[in-house]
Coordinates of C-alpha atoms (C1' of nucleotides) in Angstrom, one line a residue:
Chain A
M1358 CA 0.0 0.0 0.0
K1359 CA 1.2 3.5 -0.9
W1360 CA 2.7 5.6 1.9
V1361 CA 1.4 9.1 1.5
Y1362 CA 1.6 12.4 3.4
I1363 CA -1.5 14.0 4.7
E1364 CA -1.0 17.3 2.9
D1365 CA -1.4 15.3 -0.3
I1366 CA -4.4 13.2 0.8
A1367 CA -7.0 14.9 -1.5
Q1368 CA -5.2 13.4 -4.4
Y1369 CA -6.0 9.9 -3.2
D1370 CA -9.8 10.2 -2.8
G1371 CA -11.2 6.7 -3.1
Q1372 CA -7.9 4.9 -2.9
D1373 CA -6.3 2.7 -0.2
V1374 CA -3.2 4.4 1.3
E1375 CA -0.9 4.2 4.3
I1376 CA -0.2 7.1 6.7
R1377 CA 2.7 7.1 9.2
G1378 CA 2.3 9.4 12.0
W1379 CA 1.3 10.2 15.6
V1380 CA -2.0 10.3 17.5
Y1381 CA -3.1 13.9 17.9
N1382 CA -6.3 13.0 19.7
K1383 CA -8.8 10.2 19.8
R1384 CA -12.5 9.9 20.6
S1385 CA -14.7 6.9 20.9
S1386 CA -18.4 6.4 20.8
G1387 CA -19.4 2.8 21.4
K1388 CA -18.9 1.1 18.0
V1389 CA -17.2 4.0 16.3
R1390 CA -13.7 5.2 17.0
F1391 CA -12.2 8.4 15.8
L1392 CA -8.4 9.0 15.5
L1393 CA -6.9 12.3 14.7
V1394 CA -3.5 11.5 13.1
R1395 CA -0.7 14.0 12.4
D1396 CA 2.3 13.2 10.2
G1397 CA 4.2 16.5 10.2
T1398 CA 2.4 17.8 7.1
G1399 CA -1.1 17.9 8.4
L1400 CA -3.9 16.4 10.3
V1401 CA -6.4 13.8 9.2
Q1402 CA -9.3 12.0 10.9
A1403 CA -9.2 8.2 10.7
T1404 CA -12.4 6.3 11.6
A1405 CA -12.9 2.7 12.7
F1406 CA -16.2 0.9 12.7
S1407 CA -16.9 -2.4 14.2
A1408 CA -20.0 -4.4 15.2
E1409 CA -18.2 -6.0 18.1
K1410 CA -16.6 -3.8 20.6
D1411 CA -13.8 -6.4 21.3
S1412 CA -12.6 -6.6 17.7
P1413 CA -8.8 -6.9 17.2
L1414 CA -8.8 -3.4 15.6
F1415 CA -10.6 -1.8 18.5
Q1416 CA -8.3 -3.5 21.0
K1417 CA -5.3 -1.9 19.2
F1418 CA -7.1 1.4 19.0
D1419 CA -7.9 1.4 22.7
R1420 CA -4.2 1.0 23.6
L1421 CA -3.3 4.2 21.8
T1422 CA -2.5 7.3 23.8
Q1423 CA -1.9 10.8 22.8
E1424 CA 1.3 11.1 20.6
S1425 CA 1.7 7.3 20.2
S1426 CA 3.3 6.6 16.9
L1427 CA 1.5 4.4 14.4
V1428 CA 1.0 3.3 10.8
V1429 CA -2.7 3.3 9.6
R1430 CA -4.0 1.9 6.4
G1431 CA -7.3 2.5 4.9
R1432 CA -9.5 4.1 2.2
V1433 CA -9.5 7.9 1.7
R1434 CA -12.9 9.5 1.2
E1435 CA -14.3 13.0 1.2
D1436 CA -16.4 13.7 4.2
K1437 CA -17.6 17.2 5.3
R1438 CA -17.9 16.0 8.9
A1439 CA -14.1 15.4 9.1
P1440 CA -11.7 18.3 10.0
G1441 CA -9.9 19.0 6.7
G1442 CA -12.7 17.6 4.6
Y1443 CA -11.1 14.1 4.0
E1444 CA -11.3 11.1 6.2
M1445 CA -9.7 7.6 6.2
T1446 CA -11.7 4.6 7.0
I1447 CA -9.2 2.4 9.0
A1448 CA -8.7 -1.1 7.5
D1449 CA -5.8 -1.9 9.8
L1450 CA -3.3 -0.1 12.1
D1451 CA 0.1 -1.0 13.5
I1452 CA 1.3 0.6 16.7
V1453 CA 5.0 1.7 16.4
Q1454 CA 5.2 2.8 20.0
V1455 CA 2.6 3.5 22.8
A1456 CA 3.5 7.0 24.1
A1457 CA 3.9 7.4 27.9
D1458 CA 1.7 10.1 29.5
Y1459 CA 2.1 13.0 27.2
P1460 CA 2.5 16.2 29.2
I1461 CA 0.9 18.6 26.7
T1462 CA -2.8 18.3 26.4
L1463 CA -5.2 20.0 24.1
K1464 CA -6.3 22.2 27.0
E1465 CA -4.6 25.4 28.2
H1466 CA -1.1 25.5 29.6
S1467 CA 1.1 28.3 30.9
T1468 CA 4.0 29.7 29.0
P1469 CA 6.7 28.5 31.4
F1470 CA 5.3 25.0 31.2
L1471 CA 5.2 25.0 27.4
M1472 CA 8.7 26.5 27.2
E1473 CA 9.9 23.7 29.5
H1474 CA 8.5 21.3 27.0
R1475 CA 9.5 23.2 23.8
H1476 CA 10.8 20.0 22.2
L1477 CA 7.3 18.6 22.4
W1478 CA 5.4 21.9 22.0
L1479 CA 6.6 22.1 18.4
R1480 CA 4.1 19.3 17.6
S1481 CA 1.1 21.5 18.5
S1482 CA -0.7 22.9 15.5
K1483 CA -0.1 26.7 16.2
Q1484 CA 3.6 26.2 16.8
H1485 CA 3.8 24.0 13.7
A1486 CA 2.1 26.8 11.7
V1487 CA 4.4 29.6 12.9
L1488 CA 7.5 27.5 12.1
C1489 CA 6.2 26.7 8.6
V1490 CA 5.8 30.4 8.1
R1491 CA 9.3 30.9 9.3
A1492 CA 10.7 28.3 6.9
E1493 CA 8.8 30.1 4.1
V1494 CA 10.2 33.5 5.1
V1495 CA 13.7 32.1 5.0
K1496 CA 13.1 30.7 1.6
A1497 CA 11.6 33.9 0.4
I1498 CA 14.6 35.9 1.6
R1499 CA 17.0 33.7 -0.3
D1500 CA 14.8 33.7 -3.4
F1501 CA 14.6 37.5 -3.3
F1502 CA 18.3 38.2 -3.1
D1503 CA 19.4 35.3 -5.3
G1504 CA 16.8 36.5 -7.9
R1505 CA 18.3 40.0 -7.9
G1506 CA 21.9 39.0 -8.5
F1507 CA 23.1 39.2 -4.9
R1508 CA 25.9 36.8 -3.8
L1509 CA 25.5 34.9 -0.6
M1510 CA 28.7 35.6 1.4
D1511 CA 28.6 34.0 4.8
T1512 CA 30.4 36.0 7.4
P1513 CA 32.1 34.4 10.4
I1514 CA 30.4 33.7 13.7
L1515 CA 33.7 33.8 15.7
T1516 CA 35.1 37.2 15.5
P1517 CA 38.2 38.9 17.0
S1518 CA 36.5 42.1 18.0
A1519 CA 33.3 43.9 18.5
C1520 CA 31.3 45.3 15.6
E1521 CA 29.8 48.1 17.8
G1522 CA 30.1 48.0 21.6
T1523 CA 31.8 45.4 23.8
T1524 CA 29.3 45.0 26.5
T1525 CA 26.8 42.9 24.6
L1526 CA 29.2 40.3 23.3
F1527 CA 29.5 36.7 24.2
E1528 CA 33.1 35.9 24.9
T1529 CA 34.7 32.6 24.2
A1530 CA 38.2 31.0 24.3
Y1531 CA 39.9 30.8 20.9
F1532 CA 42.9 28.7 21.8
D1533 CA 45.2 31.2 23.5
Q1534 CA 43.2 34.2 22.3
K1535 CA 39.7 35.5 23.0
A1536 CA 37.0 35.5 20.4
Y1537 CA 33.4 36.8 20.4
L1538 CA 30.2 35.5 18.9
S1539 CA 29.1 37.7 16.0
Q1540 CA 26.4 40.2 16.6
S1541 CA 26.4 41.4 13.0
G1542 CA 28.1 40.4 9.8
Q1543 CA 28.1 43.9 8.5
L1544 CA 31.7 44.8 8.6
Y1545 CA 32.7 41.7 6.7
N1546 CA 29.7 42.3 4.3
E1547 CA 31.4 45.7 3.4
A1548 CA 34.5 43.7 2.4
T1549 CA 32.6 41.2 0.3
A1550 CA 30.5 44.0 -1.2
M1551 CA 33.7 45.6 -2.5
A1552 CA 34.6 42.2 -4.1
F1553 CA 31.2 41.1 -5.4
G1554 CA 29.1 44.3 -5.7
K1555 CA 25.9 43.1 -4.2
V1556 CA 26.1 40.6 -1.3
Y1557 CA 24.1 39.3 1.6
C1558 CA 24.9 37.2 4.7
F1559 CA 22.3 35.2 6.5
G1560 CA 22.8 33.5 9.8
P1561 CA 22.5 33.5 13.6
T1562 CA 23.7 36.5 15.6
F1563 CA 24.3 36.7 19.3
R1564 CA 23.7 39.5 21.8
A1565 CA 24.5 39.2 25.5
E1566 CA 22.0 41.9 26.3
K1567 CA 19.9 41.4 29.4
S1568 CA 16.9 42.1 27.5
K1569 CA 13.7 40.5 28.8
T1570 CA 10.9 41.6 26.5
R1571 CA 8.7 40.0 23.9
R1572 CA 10.8 41.4 21.1
H1573 CA 14.3 40.1 22.1
L1574 CA 16.1 36.9 21.7
I1575 CA 19.7 36.2 22.8
E1576 CA 20.3 34.3 19.6
F1577 CA 18.4 35.4 16.5
W1578 CA 18.7 35.2 12.7
M1579 CA 19.4 38.2 10.6
V1580 CA 19.8 38.7 6.9
E1581 CA 22.1 41.6 5.9
P1582 CA 22.5 42.8 2.4
E1583 CA 25.2 45.2 1.5
V1584 CA 25.4 47.1 -1.9
A1585 CA 28.4 48.9 -3.3
F1586 CA 27.6 52.4 -4.7
A1587 CA 24.1 52.3 -3.2
T1588 CA 22.8 55.3 -1.3
L1589 CA 20.3 55.5 1.6
A1590 CA 17.5 56.0 -0.9
D1591 CA 18.5 52.9 -2.8
I1592 CA 18.7 50.8 0.3
I1593 CA 15.3 52.0 1.5
E1594 CA 13.8 50.8 -1.7
L1595 CA 15.5 47.5 -1.5
G1596 CA 14.1 47.1 2.0
E1597 CA 10.6 47.9 0.8
D1598 CA 10.8 45.4 -2.0
L1599 CA 12.1 42.7 0.4
V1600 CA 9.3 43.2 2.9
L1601 CA 6.7 43.1 0.1
F1602 CA 8.2 40.1 -1.5
I1603 CA 8.2 38.1 1.8
M1604 CA 4.7 39.2 2.6
E1605 CA 3.2 38.3 -0.8
R1606 CA 4.9 34.9 -0.7
V1607 CA 3.7 34.0 2.8
L1608 CA 0.1 35.3 2.0
T1609 CA -0.1 33.0 -1.0
K1610 CA 1.9 29.9 0.1
R1611 CA 1.1 29.8 3.9
K1612 CA -2.4 30.9 3.9
H1613 CA -3.5 27.8 5.7
D1614 CA -1.0 28.4 8.4
L1615 CA -2.2 31.9 8.9
E1616 CA -5.7 30.6 9.2
I1617 CA -4.6 28.2 11.9
L1618 CA -3.0 31.2 13.7
E1619 CA -6.3 33.1 13.2
R1620 CA -4.2 36.0 11.7
D1621 CA -6.4 38.7 10.3
T1622 CA -4.5 39.2 7.0
R1623 CA -6.2 42.4 5.9
P1624 CA -3.6 44.7 7.5
L1625 CA -0.8 42.7 5.7
E1626 CA -2.6 42.7 2.3
A1627 CA -3.0 46.6 2.6
V1628 CA 0.8 47.1 2.8
K1629 CA 1.9 49.0 -0.3
K1630 CA 5.0 50.7 -1.7
P1631 CA 6.2 53.3 -0.9
F1632 CA 6.1 53.2 2.9
P1633 CA 5.7 56.6 4.6
R1634 CA 9.0 58.3 5.2
L1635 CA 9.6 60.3 8.3
T1636 CA 12.8 62.0 9.4
Y1637 CA 13.9 61.9 13.0
D1638 CA 13.4 65.7 13.1
Q1639 CA 9.8 65.2 12.0
A1640 CA 9.2 62.2 14.3
V1641 CA 10.1 64.0 17.5
P1642 CA 7.4 66.7 17.5
L1643 CA 4.9 64.1 16.3
L1644 CA 5.7 61.8 19.2
R1645 CA 5.5 64.7 21.7
E1646 CA 2.1 65.6 20.3
K1647 CA 1.0 62.0 20.9
G1648 CA 2.1 62.2 24.6
S1649 CA 5.7 61.0 24.4
T1650 CA 8.4 62.7 26.5
I1651 CA 11.1 62.1 24.0
E1652 CA 13.7 64.9 23.7
W1653 CA 15.7 65.6 20.5
G1654 CA 18.8 63.4 20.8
N1655 CA 17.2 60.5 22.5
D1656 CA 16.8 57.2 20.7
F1657 CA 13.4 55.7 20.2
G1658 CA 12.1 53.3 22.9
S1659 CA 9.5 50.7 22.3
P1660 CA 6.7 53.1 23.3
E1661 CA 7.8 55.5 20.6
E1662 CA 7.9 52.8 17.9
T1663 CA 4.3 51.8 18.9
L1664 CA 3.1 55.4 18.8
I1665 CA 4.4 55.9 15.3
S1666 CA 3.0 52.6 14.0
E1667 CA -0.4 53.7 15.4
V1668 CA -0.3 56.9 13.4
Y1669 CA 0.3 55.2 10.0
N1670 CA -1.6 52.1 8.8
S1671 CA 1.6 50.9 7.2
P1672 CA 5.2 50.1 7.9
V1673 CA 7.1 53.4 8.3
C1674 CA 10.7 54.3 7.4
V1675 CA 12.3 56.7 9.9
T1676 CA 15.6 58.3 8.8
H1677 CA 18.2 60.7 9.7
F1678 CA 18.8 59.8 13.4
P1679 CA 21.1 61.9 15.6
T1680 CA 24.8 60.9 14.9
A1681 CA 25.5 60.6 18.6
I1682 CA 23.2 57.7 19.2
K1683 CA 24.2 55.6 16.2
A1684 CA 27.1 53.3 15.3
F1685 CA 30.5 54.7 14.4
Y1686 CA 30.3 53.7 10.7
M1687 CA 27.1 55.7 9.8
Q1688 CA 27.5 58.3 7.1
P1689 CA 26.6 61.8 8.2
A1690 CA 24.0 63.6 6.2
P1691 CA 25.7 66.1 3.8
E1692 CA 23.4 69.0 4.7
N1693 CA 23.6 68.4 8.5
P1694 CA 26.4 66.3 10.0
D1695 CA 24.5 66.0 13.3
V1696 CA 22.3 63.4 11.8
V1697 CA 23.2 60.2 9.8
L1698 CA 21.9 58.6 6.7
G1699 CA 20.4 55.7 8.6
V1700 CA 17.0 54.1 8.4
D1701 CA 14.8 52.0 10.7
F1702 CA 11.8 50.2 9.3
L1703 CA 9.0 50.1 11.9
A1704 CA 6.4 47.3 11.2
S1705 CA 2.7 48.2 11.4
E1706 CA 0.4 47.1 14.2
G1707 CA 3.1 47.7 16.9
Y1708 CA 5.4 44.9 15.9
G1709 CA 8.4 47.2 16.2
E1710 CA 11.6 47.6 14.3
V1711 CA 12.2 44.9 11.7
I1712 CA 15.0 46.5 9.6
G1713 CA 17.8 48.8 10.6
G1714 CA 20.5 50.1 8.3
G1715 CA 21.8 52.9 6.2
Q1716 CA 24.8 54.4 4.3
R1717 CA 28.3 53.7 5.6
I1718 CA 31.2 56.1 5.9
H1719 CA 33.4 55.7 2.8
D1720 CA 35.9 58.5 3.6
L1721 CA 39.1 57.2 5.2
A1722 CA 39.8 60.3 7.4
L1723 CA 36.3 60.5 8.7
L1724 CA 36.2 56.8 9.6
E1725 CA 39.5 57.0 11.4
R1726 CA 38.2 60.0 13.4
R1727 CA 35.1 58.1 14.3
I1728 CA 37.0 55.0 15.5
E1729 CA 39.0 57.4 17.8
E1730 CA 35.9 59.2 19.0
H1731 CA 34.2 55.9 19.9
K1732 CA 37.4 54.8 21.6
L1733 CA 37.6 51.6 19.5
P1734 CA 40.9 49.7 19.2
R1735 CA 42.4 50.9 15.9
E1736 CA 44.4 47.8 15.3
A1737 CA 41.3 45.6 15.2
Y1738 CA 39.9 47.8 12.4
E1739 CA 43.0 48.0 10.2
W1740 CA 41.5 45.6 7.6
Y1741 CA 38.2 47.5 7.7
L1742 CA 40.0 50.8 7.0
D1743 CA 41.8 49.2 4.1
L1744 CA 38.4 49.1 2.4
R1745 CA 38.5 52.9 2.4
K1746 CA 42.1 52.9 1.0
Y1747 CA 41.6 50.8 -2.0
G1748 CA 38.8 51.9 -4.3
S1749 CA 36.5 53.2 -1.6
V1750 CA 32.9 54.0 -2.8
P1751 CA 29.7 55.0 -1.1
H1752 CA 27.8 51.9 0.0
S1753 CA 24.8 50.9 2.0
G1754 CA 23.1 48.0 3.7
F1755 CA 20.7 46.9 6.3
G1756 CA 19.9 44.1 8.7
M1757 CA 16.5 42.4 8.9
G1758 CA 15.5 40.3 11.9
V1759 CA 13.9 37.1 10.8
E1760 CA 12.0 36.4 14.0
R1761 CA 10.5 39.9 14.2
M1762 CA 9.3 39.6 10.6
V1763 CA 7.8 36.2 11.4
S1764 CA 6.1 37.5 14.5
W1765 CA 4.6 40.4 12.5
L1766 CA 3.3 38.1 9.7
C1767 CA 1.9 35.6 12.1
G1768 CA 0.4 38.1 14.5
I1769 CA 2.4 36.4 17.3
K1770 CA 3.0 38.7 20.2
H1771 CA 6.1 37.0 21.6
I1772 CA 9.2 36.4 19.4
R1773 CA 10.1 33.2 21.3
E1774 CA 7.5 31.3 19.4
T1775 CA 9.1 32.2 16.0
I1776 CA 12.2 30.0 16.4
P1777 CA 12.3 26.3 17.2
F1778 CA 14.5 26.6 20.2
P1779 CA 14.6 30.2 21.5
R1780 CA 17.6 31.3 23.6
L1781 CA 16.2 33.7 26.3
L1782 CA 17.8 35.6 29.2
Y1783 CA 16.7 33.1 31.8
R1784 CA 16.2 30.0 29.6
I1785 CA 18.7 27.9 27.6
Y1786 CA 16.8 24.6 28.1
P1787 CA 15.7 22.6 26.1
Chain B
rU828 C1' 20.9 46.2 36.5
rC829 C1' 16.0 48.4 37.9
rC830 C1' 10.4 48.3 38.5
rC831 C1' 5.8 45.3 38.6
rC832 C1' 3.4 40.4 39.0
rG833 C1' 3.3 35.2 40.2
rG834 C1' 4.7 29.9 42.4
rU835 C1' -1.5 25.2 45.6
rA836 C1' -2.8 17.6 42.3
rG837 C1' 0.5 15.7 36.0
rC838 C1' -1.9 20.5 33.7
rU839 C1' -5.2 25.1 34.3
rC840 C1' -7.0 27.4 38.4
rA841 C1' -10.3 28.1 43.3
rA842 C1' -9.9 28.3 48.6
rU843 C1' -14.5 34.4 52.2
rU844 C1' -11.6 37.9 58.1
rG845 C1' -5.8 33.5 59.5
rG846 C1' -10.2 28.2 60.8
rC847 C1' -11.8 20.6 57.5
rA848 C1' -6.9 21.9 50.7
rG849 C1' -11.2 21.8 46.2
rA850 C1' -12.9 21.9 40.8
rG851 C1' -12.2 21.1 35.6
rC852 C1' -9.0 18.7 32.3
rG853 C1' -5.4 14.7 31.8
rG854 C1' -4.9 9.2 34.0
rU855 C1' -7.7 4.7 35.3
rU856 C1' -12.5 1.7 35.1
rG857 C1' -17.3 1.3 32.8
rG858 C1' -21.2 3.1 29.1
rC859 C1' -22.6 5.2 24.3
rU860 C1' -22.8 3.7 16.0
rG861 C1' -20.5 10.3 13.6
rU862 C1' -17.2 12.3 17.4
rU863 C1' -15.0 17.7 16.4
rA864 C1' -10.5 20.4 22.9
rA865 C1' -16.9 14.7 22.3
rC866 C1' -20.2 13.3 26.2
rC867 C1' -22.2 10.5 30.8
rA868 C1' -20.9 7.7 35.5
rA869 C1' -17.2 6.1 38.9
rU870 C1' -12.2 6.4 40.8
rA871 C1' -7.0 7.3 42.2
rG872 C1' -4.1 11.6 42.7
rG873 C1' -1.2 17.0 47.7
rU874 C1' 6.1 18.1 51.5
rU875 C1' 0.6 24.6 49.0
rG876 C1' 8.6 26.7 45.5
rC877 C1' 12.6 26.5 49.8
rA878 C1' 14.2 28.2 54.8
rG879 C1' 12.9 30.7 59.1
rG880 C1' 9.3 33.7 62.0
rU881 C1' 4.3 35.5 64.2
rU882 C1' -0.1 32.7 66.0
rC883 C1' -4.1 28.1 69.8
rG884 C1' -4.1 27.6 64.4
rA885 C1' -0.6 29.8 58.2
rG886 C1' -1.9 28.1 51.2
rU887 C1' -3.4 33.0 53.4
rC888 C1' 0.5 37.5 57.7
rC889 C1' 6.2 38.9 58.2
rU890 C1' 11.7 38.2 56.7
rG891 C1' 15.3 36.0 53.5
rC892 C1' 16.3 33.0 49.3
rC893 C1' 15.2 30.2 44.7
rC894 C1' 12.5 29.9 40.1
rG895 C1' 9.4 32.0 36.4
rG896 C1' 6.4 35.9 33.8
rG897 C1' 5.7 41.2 32.0
rG898 C1' 8.1 45.8 31.3
rA899 C1' 12.4 49.6 31.2
rG900 C1' 17.2 50.4 29.2
rC901 C1' 19.6 48.3 24.5
rC902 C1' 18.5 46.6 19.9
rA903 C1' 16.8 43.2 14.7

RNA sequence: UCCCCGGUAGCUCAAUUGGCAGAGCGGUUGGCUGUUAACCAAUAGGUUGCAGGUUCGAGUCCUGCCCGGGGAGCCA
């Protein structure tokens, strides 16, 4: 008998097939038995009928517990009463293993309990849906950049020095030296961009920040494109196109998962190019008008991001932040060196910053001065300064946080559910 | 690091002013020919996070600690 996956079951209407999976739930009603089977691709109801209640099939059925593994064989038929619209009439079943008391029931559980059982929680339908969306987002990101002639240039995870500060780095032994886990591939991206023109890196990044909010992970995935000769305006457009590309892909290919998540997709469908642009100078009075106490020169906090996303029914691009609060490599605006050519993309519906980036300093003398002002060890940046000695050009790039994007698309409030095994401030298990 | 909240059965939660520690789910047993987190009946299940204190009496009040959740700062 043919082994098929549940996601393909509609193609086998009227045929005998075999499904290999796990018990999601079961119900019995005298001489009828209902089994909800999942196989990783979907859920299907399998039904067993028998005139005698002690039939061998029923005896096997009654031994099954939640999450027991099994092989069921039977005929597929359309049935409106079944969840999913198709049902299998069980001819025979083999038990692979009878599961011990499964801790996660179909009833409510607290977050600490579910996080403790994350390795099992992944089997639940909503977690399954979120992670399918994540996989689709990752695929969309790669398709987007590969389709536009970007070269994937992976940057190292073990690095000899900080990209920005030094307080948020994980330190590790590197034989007789110290190494740090990467918190951004950007500096290396600038080198590969000068070699390949358009590049991106995509991988995990690590920040030892004692952040304990629904928007932060200690280990998260970031995609970072870098484009030689691109200006701030070019990179903003690239970011818009990327966001729209991912959104369209997920809305078409993961529609079913968004339904499972009960995501109202109308706000996502309404997102259009161009996103509203707002300079920092314009944002500050707007925020104060809405009740924020922000002063010119302060960075946005999460309340400020939420306020802005409430004003616009769209993602918003905020640009030209004060030089003092941004990274050392940010290019000052030509008309006003107190602000930089940087951009933050704030997602709609209060999902916060999903993209941050901008134009990098390409002038050697200015970059040297900034490294000094930020009290960074010059010797660690010699290679980086070389990029400004040998054919320096204006260039720009950004970083997009995968988990924040997934959380926005899925309408999931907490970022920890958007990665299979989240690393959090007080949780590294499982 | 700081602020707020919580910890009672396997799970989710109750417990009046400090006065017999309970319910639903899950488990087990039985019943039911179309269930949708099925339903009905019965049943087992407790070091109330840990240590100390107040009291005739503490799940409840006090002190310290541990663990977790939400937020700030910082950021994607």
